[in-house]
Coordinates of C-alpha atoms and ligand atoms in Angstrom, one line a residue:
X1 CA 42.3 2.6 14.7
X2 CA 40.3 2.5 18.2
X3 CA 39.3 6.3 19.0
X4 CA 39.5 5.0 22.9
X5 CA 41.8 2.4 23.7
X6 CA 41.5 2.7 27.1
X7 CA 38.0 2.0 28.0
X8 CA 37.2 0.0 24.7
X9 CA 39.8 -2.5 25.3
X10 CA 39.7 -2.1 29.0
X11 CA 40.3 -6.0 30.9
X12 CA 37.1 -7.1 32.4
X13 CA 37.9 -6.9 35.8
X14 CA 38.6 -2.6 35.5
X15 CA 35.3 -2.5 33.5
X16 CA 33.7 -4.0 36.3
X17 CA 35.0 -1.9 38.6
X18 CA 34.2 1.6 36.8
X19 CA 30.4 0.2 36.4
X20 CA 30.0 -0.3 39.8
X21 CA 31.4 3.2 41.1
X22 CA 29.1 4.4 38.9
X23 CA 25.7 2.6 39.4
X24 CA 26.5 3.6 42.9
X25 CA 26.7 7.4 42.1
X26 CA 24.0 7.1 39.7
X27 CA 21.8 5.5 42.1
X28 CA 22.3 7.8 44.9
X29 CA 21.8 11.0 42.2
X30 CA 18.3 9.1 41.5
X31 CA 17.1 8.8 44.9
X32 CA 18.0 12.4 46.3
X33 CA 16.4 13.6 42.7
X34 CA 13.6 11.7 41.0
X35 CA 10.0 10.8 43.3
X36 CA 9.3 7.8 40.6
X37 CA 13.2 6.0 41.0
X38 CA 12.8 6.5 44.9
X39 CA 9.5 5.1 45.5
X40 CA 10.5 2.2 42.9
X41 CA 13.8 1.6 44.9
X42 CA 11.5 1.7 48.7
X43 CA 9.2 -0.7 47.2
X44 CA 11.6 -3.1 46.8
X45 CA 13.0 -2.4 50.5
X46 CA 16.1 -0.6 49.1
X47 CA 18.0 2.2 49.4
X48 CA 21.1 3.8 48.0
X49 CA 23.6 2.4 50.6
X50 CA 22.6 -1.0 49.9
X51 CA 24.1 -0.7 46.2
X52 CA 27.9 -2.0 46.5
X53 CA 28.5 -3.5 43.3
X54 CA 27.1 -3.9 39.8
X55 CA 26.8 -7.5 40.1
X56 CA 23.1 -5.8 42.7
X57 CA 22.1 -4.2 38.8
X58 CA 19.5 -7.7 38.3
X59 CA 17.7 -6.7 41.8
X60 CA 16.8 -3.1 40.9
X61 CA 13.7 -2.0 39.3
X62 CA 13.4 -2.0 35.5
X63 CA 11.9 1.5 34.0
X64 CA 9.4 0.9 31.1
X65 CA 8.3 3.2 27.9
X66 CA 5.2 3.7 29.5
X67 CA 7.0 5.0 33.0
X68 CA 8.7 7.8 30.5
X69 CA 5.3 8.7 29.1
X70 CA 3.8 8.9 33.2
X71 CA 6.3 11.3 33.8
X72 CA 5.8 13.3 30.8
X73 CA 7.7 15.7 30.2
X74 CA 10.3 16.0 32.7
X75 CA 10.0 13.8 36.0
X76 CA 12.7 11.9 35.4
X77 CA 15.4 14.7 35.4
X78 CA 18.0 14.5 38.0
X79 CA 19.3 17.8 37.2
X80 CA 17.6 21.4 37.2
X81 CA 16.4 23.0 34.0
X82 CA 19.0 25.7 34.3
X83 CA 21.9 22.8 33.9
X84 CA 19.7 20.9 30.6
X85 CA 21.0 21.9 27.5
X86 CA 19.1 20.3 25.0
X87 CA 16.2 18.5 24.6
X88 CA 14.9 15.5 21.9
X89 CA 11.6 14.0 21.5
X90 CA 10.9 10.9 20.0
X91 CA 7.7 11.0 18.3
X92 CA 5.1 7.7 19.4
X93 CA 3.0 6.0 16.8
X94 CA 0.5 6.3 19.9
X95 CA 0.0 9.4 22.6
X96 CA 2.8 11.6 23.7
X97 CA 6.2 11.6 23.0
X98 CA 9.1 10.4 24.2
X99 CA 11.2 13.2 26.0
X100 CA 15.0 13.0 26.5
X101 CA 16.7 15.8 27.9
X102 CA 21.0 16.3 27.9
X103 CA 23.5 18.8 30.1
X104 CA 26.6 19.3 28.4
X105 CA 28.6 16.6 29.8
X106 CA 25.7 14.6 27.8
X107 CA 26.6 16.4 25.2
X108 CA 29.9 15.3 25.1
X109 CA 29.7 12.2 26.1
X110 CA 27.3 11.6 22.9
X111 CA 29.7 12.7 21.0
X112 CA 32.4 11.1 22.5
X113 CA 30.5 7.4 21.8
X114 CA 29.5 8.5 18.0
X115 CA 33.2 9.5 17.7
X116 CA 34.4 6.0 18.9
X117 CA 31.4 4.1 16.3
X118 CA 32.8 6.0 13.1
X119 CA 36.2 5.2 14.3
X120 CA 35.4 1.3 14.6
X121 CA 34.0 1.7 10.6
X122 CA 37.2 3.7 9.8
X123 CA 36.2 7.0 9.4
X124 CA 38.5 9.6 9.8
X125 CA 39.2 13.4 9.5
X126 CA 40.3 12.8 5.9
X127 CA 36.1 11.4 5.4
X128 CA 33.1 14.0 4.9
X129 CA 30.2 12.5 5.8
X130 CA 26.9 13.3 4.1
X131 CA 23.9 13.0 7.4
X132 CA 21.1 11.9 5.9
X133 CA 19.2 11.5 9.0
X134 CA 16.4 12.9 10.3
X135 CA 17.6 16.6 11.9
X136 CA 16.0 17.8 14.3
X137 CA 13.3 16.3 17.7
X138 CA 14.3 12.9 16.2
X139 CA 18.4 12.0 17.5
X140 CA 20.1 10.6 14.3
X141 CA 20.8 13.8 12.4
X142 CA 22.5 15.6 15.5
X143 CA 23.9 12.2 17.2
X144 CA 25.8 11.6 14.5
X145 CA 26.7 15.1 13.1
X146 CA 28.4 15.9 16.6
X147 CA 30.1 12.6 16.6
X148 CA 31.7 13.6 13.1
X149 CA 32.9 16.8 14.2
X150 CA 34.9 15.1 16.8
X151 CA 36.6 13.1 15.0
X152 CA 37.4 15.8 12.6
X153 CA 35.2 14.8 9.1
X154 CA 33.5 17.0 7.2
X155 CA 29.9 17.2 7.6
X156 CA 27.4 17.6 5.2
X157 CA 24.3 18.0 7.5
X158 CA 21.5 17.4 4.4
X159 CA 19.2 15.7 6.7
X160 CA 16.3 13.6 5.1
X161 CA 14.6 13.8 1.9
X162 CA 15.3 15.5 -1.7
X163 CA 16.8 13.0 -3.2
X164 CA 18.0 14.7 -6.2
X165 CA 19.8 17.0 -3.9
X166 CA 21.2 14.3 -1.9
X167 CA 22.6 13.0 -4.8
X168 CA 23.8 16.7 -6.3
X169 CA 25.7 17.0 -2.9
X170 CA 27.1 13.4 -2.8
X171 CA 28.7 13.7 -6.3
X172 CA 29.7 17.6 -6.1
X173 CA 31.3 17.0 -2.4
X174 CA 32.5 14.0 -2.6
X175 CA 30.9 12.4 -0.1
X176 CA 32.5 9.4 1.0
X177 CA 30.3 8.0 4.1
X178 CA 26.7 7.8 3.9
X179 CA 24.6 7.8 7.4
X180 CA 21.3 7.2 7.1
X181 CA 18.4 4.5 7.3
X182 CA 18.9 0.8 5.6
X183 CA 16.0 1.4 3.5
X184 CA 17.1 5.3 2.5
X185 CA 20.4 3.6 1.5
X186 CA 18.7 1.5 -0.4
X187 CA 16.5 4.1 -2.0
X188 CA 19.7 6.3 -2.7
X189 CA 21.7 3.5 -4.3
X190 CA 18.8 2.8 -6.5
X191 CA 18.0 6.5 -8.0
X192 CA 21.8 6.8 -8.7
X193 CA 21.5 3.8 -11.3
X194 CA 18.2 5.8 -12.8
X195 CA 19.3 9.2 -12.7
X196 CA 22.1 7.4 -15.1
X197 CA 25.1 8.8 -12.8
X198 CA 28.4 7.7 -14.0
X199 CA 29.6 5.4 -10.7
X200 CA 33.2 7.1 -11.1
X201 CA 31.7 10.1 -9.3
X202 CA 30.3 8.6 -6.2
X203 CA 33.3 8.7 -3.8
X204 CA 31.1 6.6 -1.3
X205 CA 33.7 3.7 1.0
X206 CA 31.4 3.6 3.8
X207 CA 28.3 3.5 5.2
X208 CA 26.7 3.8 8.9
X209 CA 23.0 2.9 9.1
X210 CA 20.7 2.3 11.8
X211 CA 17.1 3.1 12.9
X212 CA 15.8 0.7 12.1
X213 CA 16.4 -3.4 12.3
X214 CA 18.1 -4.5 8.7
X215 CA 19.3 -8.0 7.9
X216 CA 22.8 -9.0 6.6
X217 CA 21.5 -9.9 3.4
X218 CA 20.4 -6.3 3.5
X219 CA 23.6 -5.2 3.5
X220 CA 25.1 -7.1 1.2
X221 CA 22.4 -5.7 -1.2
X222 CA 23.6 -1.7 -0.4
X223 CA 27.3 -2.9 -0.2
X224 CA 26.7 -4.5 -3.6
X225 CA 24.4 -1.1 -5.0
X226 CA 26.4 1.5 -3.4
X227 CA 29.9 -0.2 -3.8
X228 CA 30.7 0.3 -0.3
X229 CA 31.0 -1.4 3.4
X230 CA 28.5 -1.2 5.4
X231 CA 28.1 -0.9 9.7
X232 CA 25.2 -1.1 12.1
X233 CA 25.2 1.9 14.2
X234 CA 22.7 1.3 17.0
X235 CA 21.1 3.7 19.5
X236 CA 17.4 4.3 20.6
X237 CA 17.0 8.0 22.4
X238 CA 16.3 7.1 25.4
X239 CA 19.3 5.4 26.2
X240 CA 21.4 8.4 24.2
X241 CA 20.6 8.6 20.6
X242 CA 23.1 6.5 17.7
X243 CA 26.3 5.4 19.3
X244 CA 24.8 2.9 22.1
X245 CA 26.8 0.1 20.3
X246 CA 28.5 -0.4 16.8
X247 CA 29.7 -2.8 14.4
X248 CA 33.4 -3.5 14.4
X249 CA 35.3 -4.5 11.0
X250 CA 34.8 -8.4 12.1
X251 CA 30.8 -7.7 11.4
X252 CA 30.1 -10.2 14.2
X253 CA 28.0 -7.9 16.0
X254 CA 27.6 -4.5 18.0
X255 CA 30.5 -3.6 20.5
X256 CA 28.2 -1.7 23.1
X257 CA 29.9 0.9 25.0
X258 CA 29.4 -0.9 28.2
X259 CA 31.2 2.1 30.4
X260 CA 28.2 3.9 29.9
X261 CA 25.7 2.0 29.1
X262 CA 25.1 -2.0 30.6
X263 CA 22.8 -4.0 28.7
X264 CA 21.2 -7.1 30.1
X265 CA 18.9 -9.6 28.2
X266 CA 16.0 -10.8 30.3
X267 CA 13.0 -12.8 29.5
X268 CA 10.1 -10.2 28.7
X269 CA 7.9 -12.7 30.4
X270 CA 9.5 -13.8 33.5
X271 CA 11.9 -11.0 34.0
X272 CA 14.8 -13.0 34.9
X273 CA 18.3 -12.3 33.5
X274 CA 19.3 -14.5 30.4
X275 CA 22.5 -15.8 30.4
X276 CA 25.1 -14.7 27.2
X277 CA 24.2 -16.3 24.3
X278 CA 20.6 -16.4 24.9
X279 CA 18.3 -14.3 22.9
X280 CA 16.1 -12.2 25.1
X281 CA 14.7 -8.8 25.5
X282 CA 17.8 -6.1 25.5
X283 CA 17.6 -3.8 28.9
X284 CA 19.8 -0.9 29.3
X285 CA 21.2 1.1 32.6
X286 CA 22.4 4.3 31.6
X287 CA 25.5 4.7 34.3
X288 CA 27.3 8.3 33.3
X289 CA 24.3 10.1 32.3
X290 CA 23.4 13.1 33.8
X291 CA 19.9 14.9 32.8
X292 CA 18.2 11.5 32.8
X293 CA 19.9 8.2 33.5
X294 CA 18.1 5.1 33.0
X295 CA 17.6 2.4 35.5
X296 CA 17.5 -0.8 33.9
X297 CA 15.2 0.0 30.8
X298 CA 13.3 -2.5 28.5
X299 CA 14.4 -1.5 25.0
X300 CA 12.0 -4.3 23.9
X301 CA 14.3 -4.7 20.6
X302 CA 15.3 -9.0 20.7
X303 CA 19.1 -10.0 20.6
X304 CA 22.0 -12.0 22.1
X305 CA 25.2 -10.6 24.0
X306 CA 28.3 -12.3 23.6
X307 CA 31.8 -11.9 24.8
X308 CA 34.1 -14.0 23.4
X309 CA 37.7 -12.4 22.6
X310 CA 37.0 -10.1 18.8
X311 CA 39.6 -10.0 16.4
X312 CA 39.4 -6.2 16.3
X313 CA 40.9 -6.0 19.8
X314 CA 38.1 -4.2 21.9
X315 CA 36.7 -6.1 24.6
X316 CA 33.4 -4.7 24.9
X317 CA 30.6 -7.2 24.9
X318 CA 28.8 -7.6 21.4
X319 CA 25.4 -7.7 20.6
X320 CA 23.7 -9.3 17.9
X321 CA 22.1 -7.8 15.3
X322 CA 18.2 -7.3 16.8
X323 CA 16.1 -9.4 14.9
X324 CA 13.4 -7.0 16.1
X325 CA 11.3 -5.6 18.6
X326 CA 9.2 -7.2 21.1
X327 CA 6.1 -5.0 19.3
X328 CA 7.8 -5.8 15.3
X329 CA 6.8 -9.6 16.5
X330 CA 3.7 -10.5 14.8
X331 CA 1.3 -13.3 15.5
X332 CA -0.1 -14.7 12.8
X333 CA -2.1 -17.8 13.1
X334 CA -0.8 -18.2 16.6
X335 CA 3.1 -18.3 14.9
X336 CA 6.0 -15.5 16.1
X337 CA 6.6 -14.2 12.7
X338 CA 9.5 -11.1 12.2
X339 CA 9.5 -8.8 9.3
X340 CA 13.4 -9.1 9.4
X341 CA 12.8 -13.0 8.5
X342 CA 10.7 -12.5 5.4
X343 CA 13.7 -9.7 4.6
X344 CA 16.2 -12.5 5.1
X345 CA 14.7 -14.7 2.2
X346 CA 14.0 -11.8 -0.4
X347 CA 17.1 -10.4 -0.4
X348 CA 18.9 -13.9 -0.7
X349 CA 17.2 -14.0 -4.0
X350 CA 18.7 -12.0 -7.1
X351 CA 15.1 -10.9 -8.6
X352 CA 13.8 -9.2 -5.8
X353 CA 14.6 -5.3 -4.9
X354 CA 15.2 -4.6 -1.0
X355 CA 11.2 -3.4 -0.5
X356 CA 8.5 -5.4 0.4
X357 CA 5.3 -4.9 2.6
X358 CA 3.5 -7.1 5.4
X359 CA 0.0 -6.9 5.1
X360 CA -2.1 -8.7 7.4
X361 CA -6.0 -9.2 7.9
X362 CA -8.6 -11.2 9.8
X363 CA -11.0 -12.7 7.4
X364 CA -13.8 -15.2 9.0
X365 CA -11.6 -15.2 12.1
X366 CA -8.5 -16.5 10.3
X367 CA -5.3 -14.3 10.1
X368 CA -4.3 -13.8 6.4
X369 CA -0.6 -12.7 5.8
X370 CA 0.1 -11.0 2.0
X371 CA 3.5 -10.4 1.1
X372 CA 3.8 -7.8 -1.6
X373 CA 7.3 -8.1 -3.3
X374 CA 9.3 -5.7 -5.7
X375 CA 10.6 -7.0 -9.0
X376 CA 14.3 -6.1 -9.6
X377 CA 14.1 -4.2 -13.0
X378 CA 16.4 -6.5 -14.8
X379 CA 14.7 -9.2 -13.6
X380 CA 10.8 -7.9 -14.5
X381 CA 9.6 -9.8 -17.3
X382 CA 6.4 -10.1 -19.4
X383 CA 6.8 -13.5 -19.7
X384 CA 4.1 -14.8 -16.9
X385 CA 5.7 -18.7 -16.6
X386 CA 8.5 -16.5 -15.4
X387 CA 7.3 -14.3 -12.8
X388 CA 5.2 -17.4 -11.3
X389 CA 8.5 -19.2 -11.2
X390 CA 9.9 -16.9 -9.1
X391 CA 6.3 -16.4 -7.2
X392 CA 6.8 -19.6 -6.5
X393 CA 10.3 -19.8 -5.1
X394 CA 9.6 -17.0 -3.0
X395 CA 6.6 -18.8 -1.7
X396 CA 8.2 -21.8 -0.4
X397 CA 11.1 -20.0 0.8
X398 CA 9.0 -17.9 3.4
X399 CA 6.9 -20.8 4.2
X400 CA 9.9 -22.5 5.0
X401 CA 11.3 -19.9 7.3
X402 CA 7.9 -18.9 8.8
X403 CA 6.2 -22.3 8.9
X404 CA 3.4 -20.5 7.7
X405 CA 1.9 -19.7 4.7
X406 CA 1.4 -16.5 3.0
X407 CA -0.1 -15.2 0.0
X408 CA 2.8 -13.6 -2.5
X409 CA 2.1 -10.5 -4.7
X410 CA 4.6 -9.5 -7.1
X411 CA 4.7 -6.1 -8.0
X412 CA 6.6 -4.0 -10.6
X413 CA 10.0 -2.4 -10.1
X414 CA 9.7 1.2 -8.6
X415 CA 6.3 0.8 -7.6
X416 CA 6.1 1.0 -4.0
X417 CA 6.4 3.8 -2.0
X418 CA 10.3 5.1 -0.9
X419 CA 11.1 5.5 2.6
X420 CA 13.2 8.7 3.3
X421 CA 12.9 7.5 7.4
X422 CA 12.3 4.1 8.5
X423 CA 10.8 1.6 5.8
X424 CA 6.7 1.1 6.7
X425 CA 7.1 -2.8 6.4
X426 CA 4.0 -3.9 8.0
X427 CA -0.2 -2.8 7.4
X428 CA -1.8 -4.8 9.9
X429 CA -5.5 -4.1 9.4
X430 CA -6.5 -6.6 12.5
X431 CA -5.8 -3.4 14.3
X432 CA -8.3 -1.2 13.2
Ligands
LIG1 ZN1 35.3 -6.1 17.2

């Protein structure tokens, strides 16, 4: 079923026409409204009228993370406090937060893109759907407990954490979606096998994670623990929250809800628009948004956009998977290396469990990279000839796919510290 046939299987020429209506109006709204959008705009000689056609989008200014935090907490509102109705705040790992604020038609509209995700996994009003995101500053929990509502599931708002309770009210209510982080998932589907829960009382079909980046061979690793299908729900706050794009049955990528939000790919060095197919750094303009639109922002997550026919009908551009974010990218020894590759190669094997840990120092000037790797339990083993057999395998596989080598640790099953949020895949001690 497709929850909005009408704009998600829209022909490309009305899509084009809707987006550039509303980059006009949008544009306008952020001139009259916002100092920082108009002084961008008259430093490129521009001004509202000049705006006829989305096609104009690659000659506006970009917006960065750092602009947000300039204009902390409210500068980029176009509309007066009296017509915000809500207001999120993603925390940094450095300085303020980032502030996001909604009016009601927001509001809706929020819901309106969660409601159209589930529906592409589908979920129903027949589902209940246990939320184990984060509630509350942090825009999982709410995104996709308002999204549920509309399309008429049952909500089980548990938010994060207490795992035994998670599992009480998964079993008791029989839950049968799971939203939540990859690694949480993972976590979950894990504690049911030790907590020795007969699998006949899990009622779990589906799953909608996000958050954070995950592989496919993650998934096939929760499908396979959880005995369910999994989707990519993707969304960063300040675009909206969950519901910026979603995985289709096909699983050949994220169908972004371009009549709302246009994504670009550029090259985070030169700036210039990438053509589809090209991987690149993702860029968003937020064209219905009220409270605070965004004007071509650098997401700095990495993917591709295609928009070849999909079999599922819509006609919404896809995006790839992100393989990461501009700052995930490590350099070690002068190589690009992502955690998501390492990922890749661990969960292709059958011995290793879906947690593992980056941990990289500078020692004489030379950048060391240890990978610490979980043991599946079945596959733990006192014989030592056979751990360093698989040692080993995992060693040349990640040197293979890095082109760099890196020292592996193998550590015992259920050792390493359980994410109820996003996985903390890298220690990087050349930063301290
Ligand atoms: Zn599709």
């Amino acid at each position: 079923m497709i929850w909005n046939p009408e704009k998600e299987c829209a022909d490309r020429q009305q899509m084009h026409a809707w987006q550039s209506k509303q980059v006009i109006e949008m544009i306008q709204r952020m001139y009259e409204n916002v100092p920082f959008y108009r002084n961008r705009l008259k430093e490129k000689g521009m001004e509202p009228g000049d705006i006829k056609s989305v096609n104009q989008l690659k000659d506006l200014p970009f917006t960065t993370k750092s602009d947000l935090r300039d204009n902390y907490p409210f500068g980029l509102f176009t509309v007066h406090q009296t017509d915000v109705v809500r207001i999120h705040a993603s925390s940094g790992t450095t300085g303020k937060p980032t502030v996001v604020g909604y009016t009601q038609k927001d509001i809706d509209l929020w819901a309106e893109v969660v409601a159209r995700s589930l529906t592409m996994a589908g979920i129903h009003n027949g589902d209940t759907i246990q939320v184990a995101y984060g509630y509350g500053p942090f825009t999982g929990g709410l995104g996709v407990h308002y999204g549920a509502e509309k399309v008429g599931a049952t909500v089980i708002p548990i938010s994060t954490g207490n795992t035994k309770k998670q599992l009480q009210f998964m079993t008791d209510f029989n839950a049968t979606v799971l939203a939540c982080t990859p690694s949480y998932a993972a976590h979950l589907g894990e504690s049911i096998l030790k907590e020795g829960i007969d699998p006949a009382d899990i009622k779990l079909r589906t799953g909608v994670f996000g958050a954070e980046p995950w592989t496919n061979e993650m998934r096939k690793e929760i499908e396979k623990i959880l005995n369910i299908q999994a989707f990519d729900i993707y969304g960063l706050s300040e675009v909206i929250g969950p519901g910026v794009s979603m995985e289709c049955e096909c699983h050949c990528g994220n169908h972004v809800f371009e009549d709302h939000f246009i994504p670009e790919i550029i090259d985070p060095d030169t700036l210039e628009v990438l053509p589809d197919g090209e991987q690149g750094e993702l860029v968003f303009t937020t064209i219905s948004k009220e409270a605070m639109p965004l004007l071509r922002y650098r997401t700095r997550d990495l993917t591709r956009l295609h928009r070849e026919k999909c079999d599922c009908g819509r006609t919404l551009v896809r995006m790839d998977k992100c393989l990461g974010r501009t700052d995930d990218m490590l350099i070690i020894r002068g190589v690009n290396v992502f955690p998501s590759q390492v990922e890749s190669v661990l969960m292709e094997m059958t011995e290793t469990s879906p947690h593992y840990q980056l941990i990289i120092r500078r020692e004489n000037n030379l950048d060391t990279l240890e990978i610490h790797v979980e043991i599946d339990e079945k596959n733990w083993s006192d014989s030592i000839r056979e751990l360093e057999g698989i040692r080993r395998r995992i060693d040349q596989n990640v040197k293979s796919i890095l082109g760099i080598s890196a020292l592996i640790k193998l550590v015992e099953p259920n050792s390493m510290e359980r994410s109820e949020g996003k996985a903390k895949r890298i220690i990087d001690h050349r930063k301290c």
